[in-house]
Coordinates of C-alpha atoms in Angstrom, one line a residue:
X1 CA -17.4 15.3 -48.2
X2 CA -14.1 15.6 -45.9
X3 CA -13.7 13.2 -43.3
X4 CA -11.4 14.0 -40.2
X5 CA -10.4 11.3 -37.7
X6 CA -9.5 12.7 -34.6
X7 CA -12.5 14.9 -34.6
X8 CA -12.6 15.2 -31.4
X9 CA -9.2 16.1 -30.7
X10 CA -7.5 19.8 -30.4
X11 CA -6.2 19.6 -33.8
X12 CA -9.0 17.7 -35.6
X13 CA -12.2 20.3 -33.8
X14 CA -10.2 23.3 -35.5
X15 CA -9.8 21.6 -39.1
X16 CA -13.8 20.8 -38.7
X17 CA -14.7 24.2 -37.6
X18 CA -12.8 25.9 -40.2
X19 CA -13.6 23.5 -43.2
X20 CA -17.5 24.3 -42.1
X21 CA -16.9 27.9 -41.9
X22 CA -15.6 27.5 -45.2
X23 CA -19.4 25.7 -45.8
X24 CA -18.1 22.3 -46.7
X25 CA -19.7 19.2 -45.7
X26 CA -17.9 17.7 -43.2
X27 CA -18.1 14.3 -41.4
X28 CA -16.2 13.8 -37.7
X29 CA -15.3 10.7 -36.3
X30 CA -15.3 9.4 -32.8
X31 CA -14.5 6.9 -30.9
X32 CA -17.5 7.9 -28.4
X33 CA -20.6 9.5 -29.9
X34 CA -21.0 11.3 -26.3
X35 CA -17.9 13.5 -27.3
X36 CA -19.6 14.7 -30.5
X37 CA -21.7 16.9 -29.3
X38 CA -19.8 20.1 -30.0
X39 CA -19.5 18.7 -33.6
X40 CA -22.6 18.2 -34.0
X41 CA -23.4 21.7 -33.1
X42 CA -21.5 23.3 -35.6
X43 CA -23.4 20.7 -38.6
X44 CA -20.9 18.3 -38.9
X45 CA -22.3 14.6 -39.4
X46 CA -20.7 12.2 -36.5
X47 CA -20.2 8.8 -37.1
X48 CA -18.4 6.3 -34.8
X49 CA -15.1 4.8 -36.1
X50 CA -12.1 3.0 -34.6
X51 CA -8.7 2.9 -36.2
X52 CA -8.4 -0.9 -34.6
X53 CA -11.5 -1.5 -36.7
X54 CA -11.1 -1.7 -40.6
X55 CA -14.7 -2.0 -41.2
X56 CA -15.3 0.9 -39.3
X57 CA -12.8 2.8 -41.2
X58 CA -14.4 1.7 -44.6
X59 CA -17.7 3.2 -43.2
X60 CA -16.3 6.1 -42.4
X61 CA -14.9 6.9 -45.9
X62 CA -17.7 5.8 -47.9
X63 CA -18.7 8.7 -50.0
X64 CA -15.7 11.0 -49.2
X65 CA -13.5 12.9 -51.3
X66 CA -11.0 13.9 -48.9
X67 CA -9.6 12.7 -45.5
X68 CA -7.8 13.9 -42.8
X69 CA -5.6 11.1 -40.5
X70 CA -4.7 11.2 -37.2
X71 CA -3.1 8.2 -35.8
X72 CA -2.4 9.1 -32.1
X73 CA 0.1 7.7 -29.6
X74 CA -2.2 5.1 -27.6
X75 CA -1.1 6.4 -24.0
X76 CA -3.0 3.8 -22.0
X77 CA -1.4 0.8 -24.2
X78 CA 1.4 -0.7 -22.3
X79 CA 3.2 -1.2 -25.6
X80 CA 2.3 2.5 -27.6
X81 CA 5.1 2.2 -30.2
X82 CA 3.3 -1.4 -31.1
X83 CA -0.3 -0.3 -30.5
X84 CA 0.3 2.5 -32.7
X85 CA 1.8 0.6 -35.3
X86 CA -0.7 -1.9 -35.8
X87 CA -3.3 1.4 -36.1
X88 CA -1.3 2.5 -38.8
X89 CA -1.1 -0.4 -40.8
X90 CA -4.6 -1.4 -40.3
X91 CA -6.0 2.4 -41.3
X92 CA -3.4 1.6 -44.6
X93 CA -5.0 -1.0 -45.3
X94 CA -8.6 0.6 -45.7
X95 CA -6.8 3.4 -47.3
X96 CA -5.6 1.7 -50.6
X97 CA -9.1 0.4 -50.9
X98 CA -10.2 4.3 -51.7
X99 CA -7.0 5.8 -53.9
X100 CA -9.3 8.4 -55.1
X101 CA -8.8 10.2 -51.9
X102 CA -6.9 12.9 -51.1
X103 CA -5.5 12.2 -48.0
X104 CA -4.0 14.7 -45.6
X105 CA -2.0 13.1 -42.7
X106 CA -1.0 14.2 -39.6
X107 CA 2.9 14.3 -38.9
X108 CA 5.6 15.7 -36.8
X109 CA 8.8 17.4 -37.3
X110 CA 11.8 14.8 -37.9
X111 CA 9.5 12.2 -39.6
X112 CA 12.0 12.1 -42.1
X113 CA 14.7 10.2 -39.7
X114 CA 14.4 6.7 -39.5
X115 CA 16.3 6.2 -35.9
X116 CA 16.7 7.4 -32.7
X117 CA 13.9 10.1 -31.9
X118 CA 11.3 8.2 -30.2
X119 CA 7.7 9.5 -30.6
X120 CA 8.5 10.2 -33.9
X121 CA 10.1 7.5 -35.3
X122 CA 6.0 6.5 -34.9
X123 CA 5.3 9.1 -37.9
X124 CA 8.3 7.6 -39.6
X125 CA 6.7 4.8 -39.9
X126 CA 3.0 6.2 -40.8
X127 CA 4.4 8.4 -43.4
X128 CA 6.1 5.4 -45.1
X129 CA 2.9 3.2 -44.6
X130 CA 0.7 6.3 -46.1
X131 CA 3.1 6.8 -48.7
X132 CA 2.3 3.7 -50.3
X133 CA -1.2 3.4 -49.4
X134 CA -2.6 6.7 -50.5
X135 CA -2.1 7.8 -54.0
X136 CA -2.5 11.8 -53.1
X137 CA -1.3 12.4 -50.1
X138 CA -0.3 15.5 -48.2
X139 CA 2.1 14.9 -45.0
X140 CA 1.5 17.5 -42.7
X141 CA 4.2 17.8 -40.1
X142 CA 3.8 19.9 -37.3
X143 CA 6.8 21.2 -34.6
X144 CA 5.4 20.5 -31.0
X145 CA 1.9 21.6 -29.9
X146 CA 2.5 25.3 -27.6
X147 CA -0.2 22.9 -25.9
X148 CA 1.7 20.0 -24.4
X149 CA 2.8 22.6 -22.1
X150 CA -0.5 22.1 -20.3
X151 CA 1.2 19.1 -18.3
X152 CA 3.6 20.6 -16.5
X153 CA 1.4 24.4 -16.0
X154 CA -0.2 23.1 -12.5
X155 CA 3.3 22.5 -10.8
X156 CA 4.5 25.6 -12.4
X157 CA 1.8 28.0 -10.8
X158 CA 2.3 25.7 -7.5
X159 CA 6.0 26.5 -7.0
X160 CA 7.3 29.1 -9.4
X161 CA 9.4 26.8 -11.1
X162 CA 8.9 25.1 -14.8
X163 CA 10.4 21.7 -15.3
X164 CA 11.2 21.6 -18.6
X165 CA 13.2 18.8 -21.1
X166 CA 14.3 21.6 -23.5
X167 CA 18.1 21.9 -23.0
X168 CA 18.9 24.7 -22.9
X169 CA 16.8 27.1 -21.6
X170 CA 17.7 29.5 -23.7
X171 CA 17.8 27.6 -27.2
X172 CA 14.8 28.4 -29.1
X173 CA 12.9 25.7 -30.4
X174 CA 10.1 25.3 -33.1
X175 CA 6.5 25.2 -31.4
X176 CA 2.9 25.5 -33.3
X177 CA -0.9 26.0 -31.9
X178 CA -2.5 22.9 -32.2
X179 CA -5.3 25.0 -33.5
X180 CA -3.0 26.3 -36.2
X181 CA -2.3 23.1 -37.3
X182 CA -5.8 22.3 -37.8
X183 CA -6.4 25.6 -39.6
X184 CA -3.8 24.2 -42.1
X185 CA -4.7 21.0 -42.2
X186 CA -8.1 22.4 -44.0
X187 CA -6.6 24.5 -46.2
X188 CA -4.5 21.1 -47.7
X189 CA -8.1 19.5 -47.6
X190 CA -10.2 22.2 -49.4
X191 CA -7.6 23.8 -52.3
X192 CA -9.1 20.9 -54.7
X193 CA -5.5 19.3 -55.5
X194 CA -5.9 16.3 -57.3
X195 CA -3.0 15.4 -58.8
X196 CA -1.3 12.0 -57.5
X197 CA 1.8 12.5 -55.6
X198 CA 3.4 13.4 -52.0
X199 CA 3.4 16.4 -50.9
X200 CA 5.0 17.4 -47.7
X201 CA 3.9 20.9 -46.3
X202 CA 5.8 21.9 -42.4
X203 CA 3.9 24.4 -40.0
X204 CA 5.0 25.9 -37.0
X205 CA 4.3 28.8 -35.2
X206 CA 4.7 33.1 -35.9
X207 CA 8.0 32.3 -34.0
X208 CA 10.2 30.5 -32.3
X209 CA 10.4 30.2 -28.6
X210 CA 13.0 29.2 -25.4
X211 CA 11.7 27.5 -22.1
X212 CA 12.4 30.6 -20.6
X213 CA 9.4 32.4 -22.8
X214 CA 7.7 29.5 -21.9
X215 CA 8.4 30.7 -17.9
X216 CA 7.6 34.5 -18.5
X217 CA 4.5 33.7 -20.3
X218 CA 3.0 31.3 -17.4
X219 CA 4.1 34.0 -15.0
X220 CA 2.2 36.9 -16.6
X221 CA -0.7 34.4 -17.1
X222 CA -0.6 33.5 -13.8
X223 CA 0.5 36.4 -11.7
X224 CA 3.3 35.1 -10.1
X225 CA 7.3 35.1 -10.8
X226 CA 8.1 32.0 -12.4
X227 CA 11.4 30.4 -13.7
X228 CA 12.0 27.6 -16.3
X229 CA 14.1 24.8 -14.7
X230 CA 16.3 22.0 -17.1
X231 CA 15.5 18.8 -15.3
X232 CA 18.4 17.2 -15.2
X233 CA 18.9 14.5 -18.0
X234 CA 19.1 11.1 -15.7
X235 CA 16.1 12.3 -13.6
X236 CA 14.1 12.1 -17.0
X237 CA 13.0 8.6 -17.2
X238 CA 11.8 9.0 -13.5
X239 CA 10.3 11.7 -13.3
X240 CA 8.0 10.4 -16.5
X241 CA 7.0 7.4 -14.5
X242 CA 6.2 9.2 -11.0
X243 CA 3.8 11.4 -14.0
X244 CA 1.9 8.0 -14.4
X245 CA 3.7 6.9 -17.4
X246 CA 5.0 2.9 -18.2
X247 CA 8.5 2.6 -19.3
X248 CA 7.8 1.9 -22.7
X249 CA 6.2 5.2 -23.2
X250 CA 9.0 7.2 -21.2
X251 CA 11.6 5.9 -23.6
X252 CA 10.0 7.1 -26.3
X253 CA 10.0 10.8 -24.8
X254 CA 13.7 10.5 -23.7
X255 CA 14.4 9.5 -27.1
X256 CA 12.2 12.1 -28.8
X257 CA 13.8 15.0 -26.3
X258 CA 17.4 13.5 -26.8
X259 CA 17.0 13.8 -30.5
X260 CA 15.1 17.5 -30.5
X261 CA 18.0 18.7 -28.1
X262 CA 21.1 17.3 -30.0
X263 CA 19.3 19.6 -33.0
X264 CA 18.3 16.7 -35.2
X265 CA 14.1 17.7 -35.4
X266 CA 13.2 20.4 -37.1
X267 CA 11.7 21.2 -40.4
X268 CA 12.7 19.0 -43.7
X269 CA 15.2 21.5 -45.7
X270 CA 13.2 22.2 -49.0
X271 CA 9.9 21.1 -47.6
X272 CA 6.8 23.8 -48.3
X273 CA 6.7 25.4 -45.3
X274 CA 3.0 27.4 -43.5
X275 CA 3.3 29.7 -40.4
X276 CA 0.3 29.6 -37.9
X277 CA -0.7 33.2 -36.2
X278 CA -1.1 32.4 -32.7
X279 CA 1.3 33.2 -30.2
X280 CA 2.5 31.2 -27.2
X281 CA 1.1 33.7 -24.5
X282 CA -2.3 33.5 -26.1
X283 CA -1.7 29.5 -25.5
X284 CA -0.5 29.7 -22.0
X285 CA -3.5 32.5 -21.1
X286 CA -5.5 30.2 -21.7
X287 CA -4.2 27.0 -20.3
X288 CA -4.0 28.9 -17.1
X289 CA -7.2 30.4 -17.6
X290 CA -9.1 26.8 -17.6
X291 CA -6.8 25.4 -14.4
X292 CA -7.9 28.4 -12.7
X293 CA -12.0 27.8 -13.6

């Protein structure tokens, strides 16, 4: 039995989907059973869990051999960096209570630092919690989701200009499909390791792209001429909270984009490293493809 929390998200519908091509037995957790409908279509077992709720957790795992973790960002919280932590710890807890798992976690790039780059700084903190709660555990760190994109594609195709927080334009940077990710993430789940250790695997994409890929892709997928635009550093923080963001969670992006543009996130040096297939236009065709339907 494998176990993904998350289920419902991006990441965690590909690793079901592919760990039940592969035939195993898979059980998907949600928050709402109403989102497991798709799940349930494709013969996973849902069950309703809550990474706030230890019990719920314990449910969850009872019977499992293998795991995969997702602790998200809580966007709604007013404080996420503390919301999230106290996910972490209390899905740690539960943890240690079944070391015969193997456990595969979900990470970013940088996770190693333990200052100064925001958002990730959270996974700093779950990998070090994991790390001592979970006997076998893989820490799979992903570079940023081709997929985030999808928050900035509407004012793109609107005025033919991309913001973007990737100074430069032209620096390339290290970008995955979320579905990639979850493609790897049941690979770590199914290849039967046992043995009790950390292992910490790095996936990104077939490439590496600019903002300005980022621009011509949009523009082919959306039939206009567009152009990637740096917002300027001290319009950041505002622009994040005309978005609909609190402050607390805007600091934590500034911090995470200071850090990725200063060059400090990218994969761990001597860290097993996977490469997804997917490329960024087939990401950005389709982004644009569901805005337009």
């Amino acid at each position: 039995m494998h176990v993904i929390f998350g289920a419902t998200g991006k990441v965690g519908q590909s690793t079901a989907a592919a760990l039940r091509h592969e035939g195993h037995t898979v059980r998907a957790v949600v928050r709402n059973p109403a989102q497991g409908e798709t799940l349930t279509r494709i013969g996973c077992e849902v069950v309703t869990g809550d990474l706030n709720d230890e019990a719920s957790i314990h449910r969850a795992l009872d019977g499992a051999q293998a795991v995969q973790m997702l602790c998200p960002l809580p966007h709604r919280d007013p404080d996420p960096a503390g919301a999230m932590h106290r996910m972490i710890e209390t899905a740690a807890r539960a943890l240690r209570a079944h070391p015969h798992l193997r456990v595969v976690a979900l990470s970013d790039y940088g996770a190693e630092l333990d200052a100064g780059t925001g958002i990730t700084l959270l996974f700093h903190h779950l990998e070090a919690a994991l790390t001592e709660a979970a006997p076998r555990l893989t820490l799979l760190r992903s570079a940023e989701h081709m997929q985030n994109w999808a928050r900035v594609v509407p004012v793109a195709l609107a005025t033919g200009r991309l913001p973007s927080l990737h100074h430069p334009l032209d620096r390339p940077f290290p970008t995955v499909s979320a579905r990639d990710v979850g493609s790897v993430a049941a690979q770590l789940l199914s290849d039967g390791l046992n043995e009790e250790g950390v292992r910490v695997v790095s996936v990104e994409g077939p490439r590496r792209y600019d903002a300005n890929d980022v621009a011509r892709a949009l523009g082919e997928a959306g039939g206009r001429d567009i152009v990637a635009h740096a917002l300027p550093r001290d319009q950041w923080t505002a622009t994040l909270l005309r978005a609909g963001l609190d402050a607390n969670h805007a600091k934590l992006i500034v911090d995470l984009y200071d850090a990725q543009n200063s060059g400090r996130i990218d994969a761990e040096a001597g860290t097993e490293r996977r490469f997804g297939t997917t490329e960024l236009r087939d990401v950005i065709a389709a982004l644009v493809s569901t805005i337009n339907a």
